[in-house]
Tab-separated table of C-alpha atoms and ligand atoms in Angstrom:
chain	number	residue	atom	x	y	z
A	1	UNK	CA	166.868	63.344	85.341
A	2	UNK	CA	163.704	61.732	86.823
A	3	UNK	CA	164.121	58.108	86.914
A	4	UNK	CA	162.936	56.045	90.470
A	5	UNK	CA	159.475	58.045	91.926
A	6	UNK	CA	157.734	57.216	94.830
A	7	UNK	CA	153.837	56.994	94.785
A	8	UNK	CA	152.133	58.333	98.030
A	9	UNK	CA	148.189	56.514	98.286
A	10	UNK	CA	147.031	53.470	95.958
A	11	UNK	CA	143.374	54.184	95.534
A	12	UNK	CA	141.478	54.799	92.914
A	13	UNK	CA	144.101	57.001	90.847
A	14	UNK	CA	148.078	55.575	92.192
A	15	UNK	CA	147.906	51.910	90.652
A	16	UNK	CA	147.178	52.895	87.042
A	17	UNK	CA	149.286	56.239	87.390
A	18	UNK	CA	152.276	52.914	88.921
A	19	UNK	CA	151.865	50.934	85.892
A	20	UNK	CA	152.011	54.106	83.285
A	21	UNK	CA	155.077	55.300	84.468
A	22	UNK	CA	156.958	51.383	84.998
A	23	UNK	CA	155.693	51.199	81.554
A	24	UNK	CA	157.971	54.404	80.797
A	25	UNK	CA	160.736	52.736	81.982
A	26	UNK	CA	161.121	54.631	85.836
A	27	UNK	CA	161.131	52.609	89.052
A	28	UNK	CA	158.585	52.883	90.938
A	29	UNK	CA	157.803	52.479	94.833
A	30	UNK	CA	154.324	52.502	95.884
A	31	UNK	CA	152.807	52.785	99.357
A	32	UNK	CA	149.629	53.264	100.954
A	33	UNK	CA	148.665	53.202	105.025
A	34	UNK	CA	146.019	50.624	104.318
A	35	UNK	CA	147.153	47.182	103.939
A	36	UNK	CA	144.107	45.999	101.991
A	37	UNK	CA	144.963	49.021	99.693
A	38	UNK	CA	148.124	47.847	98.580
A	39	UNK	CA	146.534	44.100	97.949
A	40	UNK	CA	143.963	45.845	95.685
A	41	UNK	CA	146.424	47.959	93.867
A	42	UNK	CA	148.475	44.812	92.969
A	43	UNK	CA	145.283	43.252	91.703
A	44	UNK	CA	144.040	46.623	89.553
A	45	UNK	CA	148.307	47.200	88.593
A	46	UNK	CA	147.721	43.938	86.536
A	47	UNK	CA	144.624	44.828	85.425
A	48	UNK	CA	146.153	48.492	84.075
A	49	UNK	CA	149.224	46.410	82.761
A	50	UNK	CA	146.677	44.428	80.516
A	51	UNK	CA	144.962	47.914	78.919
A	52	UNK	CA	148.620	49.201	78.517
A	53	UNK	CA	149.289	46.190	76.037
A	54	UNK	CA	145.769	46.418	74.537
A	55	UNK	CA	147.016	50.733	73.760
A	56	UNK	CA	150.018	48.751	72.098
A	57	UNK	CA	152.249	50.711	74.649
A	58	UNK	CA	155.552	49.375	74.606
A	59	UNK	CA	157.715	49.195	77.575
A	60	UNK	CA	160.339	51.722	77.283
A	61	UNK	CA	163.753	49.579	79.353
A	62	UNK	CA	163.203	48.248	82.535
A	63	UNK	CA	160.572	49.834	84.399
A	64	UNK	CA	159.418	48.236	87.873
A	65	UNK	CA	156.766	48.542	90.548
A	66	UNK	CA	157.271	47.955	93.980
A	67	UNK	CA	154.956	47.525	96.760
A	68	UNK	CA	155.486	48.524	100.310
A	69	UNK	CA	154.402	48.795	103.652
A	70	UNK	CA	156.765	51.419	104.673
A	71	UNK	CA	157.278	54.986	103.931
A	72	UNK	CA	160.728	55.711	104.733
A	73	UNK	CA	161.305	52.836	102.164
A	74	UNK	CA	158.842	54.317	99.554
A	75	UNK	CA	160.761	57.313	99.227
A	76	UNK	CA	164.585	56.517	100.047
A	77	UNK	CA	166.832	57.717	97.208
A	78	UNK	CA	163.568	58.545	94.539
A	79	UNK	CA	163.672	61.383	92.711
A	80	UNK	CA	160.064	62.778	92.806
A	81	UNK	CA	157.518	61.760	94.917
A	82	UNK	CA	153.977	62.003	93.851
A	83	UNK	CA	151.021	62.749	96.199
A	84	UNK	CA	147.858	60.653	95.735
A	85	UNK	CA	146.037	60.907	98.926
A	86	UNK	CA	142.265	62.198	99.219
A	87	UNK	CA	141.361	65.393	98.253
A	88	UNK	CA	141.721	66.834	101.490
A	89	UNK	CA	144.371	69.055	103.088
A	90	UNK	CA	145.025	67.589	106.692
A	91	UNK	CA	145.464	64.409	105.335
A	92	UNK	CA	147.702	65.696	102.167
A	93	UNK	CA	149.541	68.059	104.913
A	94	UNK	CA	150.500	64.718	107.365
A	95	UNK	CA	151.591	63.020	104.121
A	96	UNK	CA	153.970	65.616	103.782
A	97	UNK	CA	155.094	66.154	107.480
A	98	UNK	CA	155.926	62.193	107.213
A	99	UNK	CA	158.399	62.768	104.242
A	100	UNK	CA	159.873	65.644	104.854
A	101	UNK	CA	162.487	64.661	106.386
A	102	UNK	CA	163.020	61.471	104.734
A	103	UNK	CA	163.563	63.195	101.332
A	104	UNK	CA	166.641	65.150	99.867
A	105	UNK	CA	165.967	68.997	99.694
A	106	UNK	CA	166.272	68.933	95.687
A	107	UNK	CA	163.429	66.224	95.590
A	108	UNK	CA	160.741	67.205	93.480
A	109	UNK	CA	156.871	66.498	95.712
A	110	UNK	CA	154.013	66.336	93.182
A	111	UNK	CA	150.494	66.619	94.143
A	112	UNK	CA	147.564	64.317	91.917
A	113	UNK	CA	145.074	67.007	93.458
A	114	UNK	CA	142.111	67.773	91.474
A	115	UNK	CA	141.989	71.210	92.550
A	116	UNK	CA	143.745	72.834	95.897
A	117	UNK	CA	145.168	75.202	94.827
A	118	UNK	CA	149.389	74.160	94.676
A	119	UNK	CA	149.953	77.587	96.611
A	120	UNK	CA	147.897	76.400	99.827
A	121	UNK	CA	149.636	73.095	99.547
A	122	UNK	CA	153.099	74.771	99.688
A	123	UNK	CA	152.513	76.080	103.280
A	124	UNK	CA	153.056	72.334	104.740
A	125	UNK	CA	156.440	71.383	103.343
A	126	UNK	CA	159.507	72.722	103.699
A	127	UNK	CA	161.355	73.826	100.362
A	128	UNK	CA	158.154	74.790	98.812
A	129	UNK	CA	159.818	75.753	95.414
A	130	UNK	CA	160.472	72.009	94.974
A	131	UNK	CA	156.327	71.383	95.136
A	132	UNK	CA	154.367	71.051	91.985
A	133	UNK	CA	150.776	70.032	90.719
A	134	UNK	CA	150.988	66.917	88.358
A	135	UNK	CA	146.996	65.941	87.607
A	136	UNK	CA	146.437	63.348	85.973
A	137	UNK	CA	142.635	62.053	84.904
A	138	UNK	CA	141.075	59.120	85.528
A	139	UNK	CA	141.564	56.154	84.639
A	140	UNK	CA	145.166	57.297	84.736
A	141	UNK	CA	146.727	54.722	82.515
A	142	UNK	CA	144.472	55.457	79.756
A	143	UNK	CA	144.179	59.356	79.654
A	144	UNK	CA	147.400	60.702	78.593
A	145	UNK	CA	146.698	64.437	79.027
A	146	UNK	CA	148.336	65.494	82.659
A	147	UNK	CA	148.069	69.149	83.904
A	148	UNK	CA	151.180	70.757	85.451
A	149	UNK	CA	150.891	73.618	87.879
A	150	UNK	CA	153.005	75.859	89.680
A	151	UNK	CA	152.498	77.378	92.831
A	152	UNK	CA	153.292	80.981	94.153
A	153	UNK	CA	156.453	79.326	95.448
A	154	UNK	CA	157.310	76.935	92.763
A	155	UNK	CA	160.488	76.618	90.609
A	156	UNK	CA	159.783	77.405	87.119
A	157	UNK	CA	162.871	75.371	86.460
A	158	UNK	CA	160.534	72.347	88.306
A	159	UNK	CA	157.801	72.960	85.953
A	160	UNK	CA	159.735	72.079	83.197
A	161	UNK	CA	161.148	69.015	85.244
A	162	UNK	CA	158.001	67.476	85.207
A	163	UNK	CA	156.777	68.771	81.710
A	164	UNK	CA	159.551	67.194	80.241
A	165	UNK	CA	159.171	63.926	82.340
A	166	UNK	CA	155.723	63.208	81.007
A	167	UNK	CA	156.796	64.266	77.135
A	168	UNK	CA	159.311	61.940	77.451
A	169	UNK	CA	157.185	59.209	78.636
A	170	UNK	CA	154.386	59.583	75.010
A	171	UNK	CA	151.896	61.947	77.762
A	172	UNK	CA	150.863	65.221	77.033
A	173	UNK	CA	151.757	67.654	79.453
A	174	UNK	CA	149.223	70.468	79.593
A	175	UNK	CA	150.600	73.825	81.692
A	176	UNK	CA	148.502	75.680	83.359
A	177	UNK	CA	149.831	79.319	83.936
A	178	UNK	CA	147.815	80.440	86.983
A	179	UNK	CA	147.389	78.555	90.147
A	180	UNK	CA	143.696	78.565	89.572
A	181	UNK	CA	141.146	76.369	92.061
A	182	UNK	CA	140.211	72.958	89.867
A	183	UNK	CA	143.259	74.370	87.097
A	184	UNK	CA	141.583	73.997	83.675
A	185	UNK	CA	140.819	70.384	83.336
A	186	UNK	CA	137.948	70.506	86.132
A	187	UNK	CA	136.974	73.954	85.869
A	188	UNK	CA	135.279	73.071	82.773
A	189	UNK	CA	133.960	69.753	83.361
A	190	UNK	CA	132.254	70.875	86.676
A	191	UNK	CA	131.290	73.795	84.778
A	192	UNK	CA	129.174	70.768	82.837
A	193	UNK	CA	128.797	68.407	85.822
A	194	UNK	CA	127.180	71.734	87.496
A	195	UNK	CA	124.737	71.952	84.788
A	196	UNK	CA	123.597	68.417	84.248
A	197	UNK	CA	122.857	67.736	88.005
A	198	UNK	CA	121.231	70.937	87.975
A	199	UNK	CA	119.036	69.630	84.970
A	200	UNK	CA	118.410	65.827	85.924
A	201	UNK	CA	117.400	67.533	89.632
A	202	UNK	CA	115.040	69.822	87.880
A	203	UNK	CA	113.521	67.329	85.942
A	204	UNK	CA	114.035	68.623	82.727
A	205	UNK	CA	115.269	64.801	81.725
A	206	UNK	CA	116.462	61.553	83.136
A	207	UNK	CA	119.425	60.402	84.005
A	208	UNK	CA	120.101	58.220	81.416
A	209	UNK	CA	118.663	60.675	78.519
A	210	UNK	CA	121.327	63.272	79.808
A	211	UNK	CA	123.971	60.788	79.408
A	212	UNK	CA	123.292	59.849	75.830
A	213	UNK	CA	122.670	63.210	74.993
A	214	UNK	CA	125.849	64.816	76.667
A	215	UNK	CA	127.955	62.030	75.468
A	216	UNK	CA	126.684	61.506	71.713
A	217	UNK	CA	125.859	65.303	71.488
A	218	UNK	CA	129.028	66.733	73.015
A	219	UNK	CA	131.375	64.390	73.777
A	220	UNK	CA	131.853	62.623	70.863
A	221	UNK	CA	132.289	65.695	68.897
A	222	UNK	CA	134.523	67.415	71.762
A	223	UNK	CA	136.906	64.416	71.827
A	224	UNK	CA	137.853	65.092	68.085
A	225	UNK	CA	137.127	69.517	67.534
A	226	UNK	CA	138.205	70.938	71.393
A	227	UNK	CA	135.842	74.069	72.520
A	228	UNK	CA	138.026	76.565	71.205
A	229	UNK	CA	138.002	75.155	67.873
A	230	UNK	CA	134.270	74.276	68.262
A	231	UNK	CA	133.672	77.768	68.361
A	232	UNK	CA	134.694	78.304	64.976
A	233	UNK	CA	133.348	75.307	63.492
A	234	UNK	CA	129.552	76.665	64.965
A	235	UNK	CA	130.734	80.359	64.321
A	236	UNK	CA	131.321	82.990	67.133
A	237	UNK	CA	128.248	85.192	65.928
A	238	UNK	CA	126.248	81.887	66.565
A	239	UNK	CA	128.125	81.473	69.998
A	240	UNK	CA	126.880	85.355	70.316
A	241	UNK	CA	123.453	85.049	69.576
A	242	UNK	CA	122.842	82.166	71.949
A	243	UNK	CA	125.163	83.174	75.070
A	244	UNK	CA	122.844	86.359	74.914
A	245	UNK	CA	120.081	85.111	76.402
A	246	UNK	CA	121.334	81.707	77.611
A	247	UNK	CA	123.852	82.094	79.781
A	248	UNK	CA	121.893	83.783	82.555
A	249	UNK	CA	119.604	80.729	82.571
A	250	UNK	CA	122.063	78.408	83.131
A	251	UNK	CA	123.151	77.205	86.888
A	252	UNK	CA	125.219	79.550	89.092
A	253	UNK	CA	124.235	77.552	92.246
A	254	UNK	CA	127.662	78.028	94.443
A	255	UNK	CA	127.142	75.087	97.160
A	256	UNK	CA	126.504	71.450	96.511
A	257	UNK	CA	123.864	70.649	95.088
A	258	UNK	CA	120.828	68.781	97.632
A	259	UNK	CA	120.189	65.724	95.625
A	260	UNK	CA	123.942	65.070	95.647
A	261	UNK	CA	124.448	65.966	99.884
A	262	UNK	CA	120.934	63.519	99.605
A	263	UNK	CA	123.247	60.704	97.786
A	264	UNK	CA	126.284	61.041	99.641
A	265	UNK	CA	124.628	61.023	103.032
A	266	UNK	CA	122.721	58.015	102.219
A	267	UNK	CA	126.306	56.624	101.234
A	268	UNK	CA	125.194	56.482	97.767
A	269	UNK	CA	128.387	56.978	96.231
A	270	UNK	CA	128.292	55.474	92.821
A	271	UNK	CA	130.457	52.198	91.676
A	272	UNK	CA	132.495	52.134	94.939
A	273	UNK	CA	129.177	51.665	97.051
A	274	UNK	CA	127.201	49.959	94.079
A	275	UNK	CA	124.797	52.992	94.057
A	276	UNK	CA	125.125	56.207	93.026
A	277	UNK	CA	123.001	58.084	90.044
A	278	UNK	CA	122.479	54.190	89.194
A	279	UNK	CA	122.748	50.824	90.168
A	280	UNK	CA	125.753	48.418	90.192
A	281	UNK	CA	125.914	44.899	91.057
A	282	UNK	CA	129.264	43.463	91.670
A	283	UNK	CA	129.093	41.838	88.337
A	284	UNK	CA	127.909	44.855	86.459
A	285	UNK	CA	130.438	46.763	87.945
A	286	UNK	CA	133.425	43.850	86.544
A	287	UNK	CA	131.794	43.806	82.938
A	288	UNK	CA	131.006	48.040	82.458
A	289	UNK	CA	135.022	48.463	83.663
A	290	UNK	CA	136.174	46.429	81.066
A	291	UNK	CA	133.546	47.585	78.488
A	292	UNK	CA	134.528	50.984	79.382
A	293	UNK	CA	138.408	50.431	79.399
A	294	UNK	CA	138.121	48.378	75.922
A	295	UNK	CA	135.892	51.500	74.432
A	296	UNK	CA	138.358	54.222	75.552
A	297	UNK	CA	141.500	52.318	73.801
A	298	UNK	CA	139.464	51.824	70.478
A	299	UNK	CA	138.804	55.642	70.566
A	300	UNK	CA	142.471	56.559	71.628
A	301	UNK	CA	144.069	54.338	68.851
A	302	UNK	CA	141.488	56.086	66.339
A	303	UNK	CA	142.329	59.488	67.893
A	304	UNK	CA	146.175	59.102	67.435
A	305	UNK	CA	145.377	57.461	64.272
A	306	UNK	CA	146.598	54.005	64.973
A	307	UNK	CA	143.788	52.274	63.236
B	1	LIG	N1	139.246	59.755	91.577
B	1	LIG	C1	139.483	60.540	90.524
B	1	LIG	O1	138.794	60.484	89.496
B	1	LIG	C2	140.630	61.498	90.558
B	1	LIG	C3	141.235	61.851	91.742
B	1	LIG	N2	142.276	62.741	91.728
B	1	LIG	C4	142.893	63.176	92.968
B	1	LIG	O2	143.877	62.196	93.329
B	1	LIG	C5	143.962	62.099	94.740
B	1	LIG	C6	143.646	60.678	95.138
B	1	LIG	O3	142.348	60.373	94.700
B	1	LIG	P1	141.774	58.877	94.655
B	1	LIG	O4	142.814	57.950	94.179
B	1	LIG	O5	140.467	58.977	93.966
B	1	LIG	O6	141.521	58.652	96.229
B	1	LIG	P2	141.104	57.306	96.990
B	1	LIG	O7	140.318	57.712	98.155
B	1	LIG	O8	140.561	56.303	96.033
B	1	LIG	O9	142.543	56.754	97.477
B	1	LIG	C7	143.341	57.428	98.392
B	1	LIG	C8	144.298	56.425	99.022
B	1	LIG	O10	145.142	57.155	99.915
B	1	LIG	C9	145.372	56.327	101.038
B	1	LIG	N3	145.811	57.162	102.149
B	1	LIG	C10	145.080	57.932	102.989
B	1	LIG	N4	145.884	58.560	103.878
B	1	LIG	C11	147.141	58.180	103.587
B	1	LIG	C12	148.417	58.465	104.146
B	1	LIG	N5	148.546	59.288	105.197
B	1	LIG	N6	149.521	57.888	103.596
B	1	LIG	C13	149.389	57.038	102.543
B	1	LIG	N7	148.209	56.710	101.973
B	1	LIG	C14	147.106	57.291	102.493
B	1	LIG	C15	144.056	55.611	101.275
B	1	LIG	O11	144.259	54.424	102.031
B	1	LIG	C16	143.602	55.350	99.850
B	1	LIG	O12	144.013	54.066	99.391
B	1	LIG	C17	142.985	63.134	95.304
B	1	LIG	O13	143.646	64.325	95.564
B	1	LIG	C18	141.984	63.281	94.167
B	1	LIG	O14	141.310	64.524	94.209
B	1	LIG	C19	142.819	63.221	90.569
B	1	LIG	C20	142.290	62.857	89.369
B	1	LIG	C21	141.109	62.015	89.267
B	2	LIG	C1	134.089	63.832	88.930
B	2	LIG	C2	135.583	63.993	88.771
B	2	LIG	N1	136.232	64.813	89.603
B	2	LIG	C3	137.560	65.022	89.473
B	2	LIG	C4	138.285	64.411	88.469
B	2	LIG	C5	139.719	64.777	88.327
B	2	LIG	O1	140.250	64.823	87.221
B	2	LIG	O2	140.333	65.167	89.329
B	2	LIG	C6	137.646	63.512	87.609
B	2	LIG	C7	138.337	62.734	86.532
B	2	LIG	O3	137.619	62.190	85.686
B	2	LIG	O4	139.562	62.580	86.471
B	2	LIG	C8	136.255	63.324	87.767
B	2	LIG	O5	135.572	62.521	86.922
């Protein structure tokens, strides 16, 4: 049984994903190699804390979150470690080289990744059939779907570890059967992200036009009637008819789009830099994170039909 887990990078995804699971009652250790990282991640830990109350999730026993500066300390005696480091395979591959052999052979090693495939991340550890995909969304403490994937090399028996873990916790483990790039959860939203940069670059509409109609359009509806069933509620000859002549239109571009290598090598980034596809000012950025957080717990309790 999973119960003390060791969180490997405290950026934008490991402080909510700390406070979700101490909130499940598991002990948690959390490191980072940044120092200022782990001073945020105390500040946004609180800050997740406060949403968890506002979800009305009570804390199942005694779950705890503790800081350090040390790895060998992070993971000493845990159960699962999980993997939160950028999206990017030296860095994931030294994070595993450090543990390695600070970890029992039976410890389970998650990876947060959004999309390497779990196969690829096998060939840095040793005991590879202990290695899993555990994806959560962002913001982590509010989204309670998490995708679980298996590589070539993984336990099935470890699947079903970590399934399990996040039923038990109230999250809803999704499995995804083949170790596909992006798994499910990403394949289709940058199926859609593809799309709308492809549109707003075009200049079929603005920015902030695509936005209202994507979110009041689709996502409204999506968040209640999923695609599948979507299908059926518009009718598959419907579905038919249109995918006949749309779906060669639509963007197949296979590299990165310019205005976004534009962006990023101006380091437009988006909130983190205060400009991305829009502008952010410090306060802006405080007051549309907690409009934003507030929003997404009204719509969850409606969702689970808690209001
Ligand atoms: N940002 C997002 O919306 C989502 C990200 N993910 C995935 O989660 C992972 C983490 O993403 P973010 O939190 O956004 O990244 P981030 O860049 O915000 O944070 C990464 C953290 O890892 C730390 N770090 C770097 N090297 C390290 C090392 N050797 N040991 C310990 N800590 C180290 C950095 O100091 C930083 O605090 C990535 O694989 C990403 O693709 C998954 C779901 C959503
Ligand atoms: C743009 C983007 N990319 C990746 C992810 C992820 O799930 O890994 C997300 C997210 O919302 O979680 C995302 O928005």
């Amino acid at each position: 049984m999973i119960q003390r887990i060791a969180i490997i990078g405290l950026g934008t995804m490991g402080p909510g994903m700390a406070a979700r699971l101490a909130r499940g009652g598991l002990q948690v250790t959390a490191y980072d190699v940044a120092p200022a990282a782990i001073e945020r991640a105390r500040t946004m830990l609180g800050t997740a804390e406060g949403v968890l109350d506002a979800l009305g999730i009570a804390a199942a026993g005694a779950g705890t979150v503790r800081f350090t500066d040390d790895i060998a300390e992070a993971v000493a005696g845990v159960d699962l470690v999980i993997e939160n480091v950028p999206e990017n395979i030296a860095i994931k591959a030294e994070v595993y080289r450090a543990i390695d052999g600070l970890i029992a052979s039976d410890t389970i090693v998650a990876s947060d990744t959004s999309g390497i495939p779990i196969t690829q991340l096998q060939a840095h550890i040793s005991h590879p059939e202990r290695m899993v995909g555990m994806h959560w969304s962002n913001p982590p403490h509010i989204i309670p779907m998490i995708e679980v994937i298996g590589g070539e090399k993984t336990a099935p028996q470890i699947v079903e570890t970590i399934r399990d873990l996040i039923r038990s916790i109230g999250l809803l483990p999704v499995v995804v059967k083949k170790d596909v790039p992006g798994f499910v959860e990403n394949r289709v939203l940058y199926a859609l992200l593809r799309e709308a940069v492809d549109l707003v670059e075009r200049g079929v509409i603005e920015p902030e036009d695509l936005d209202t109609c994507v979110s009041w359009g689709i996502g409204y509806k999506i968040a209640v009637v999923g695609p599948m069933a979507l299908l059926d509620m518009a009718g598959l000859d419907i579905y038919k008819s249109v995918s006949s002549f749309l779906n060669a239109d639509l963007s197949n571009r296979g590299d990165v789009a310019p205005m976004v290598l534009e962006k990023t090598g101006a380091s437009k980034l988006g909130i983190k830099s205060g400009e991305g596809m829009f502008s952010y000012t410090p306060e802006q950025t405080k007051a549309l994170q907690a409009e934003r957080a507030r929003k997404l717990v009204a719509v969850r309790r409606i969702l689970e039909g808690r209001e």
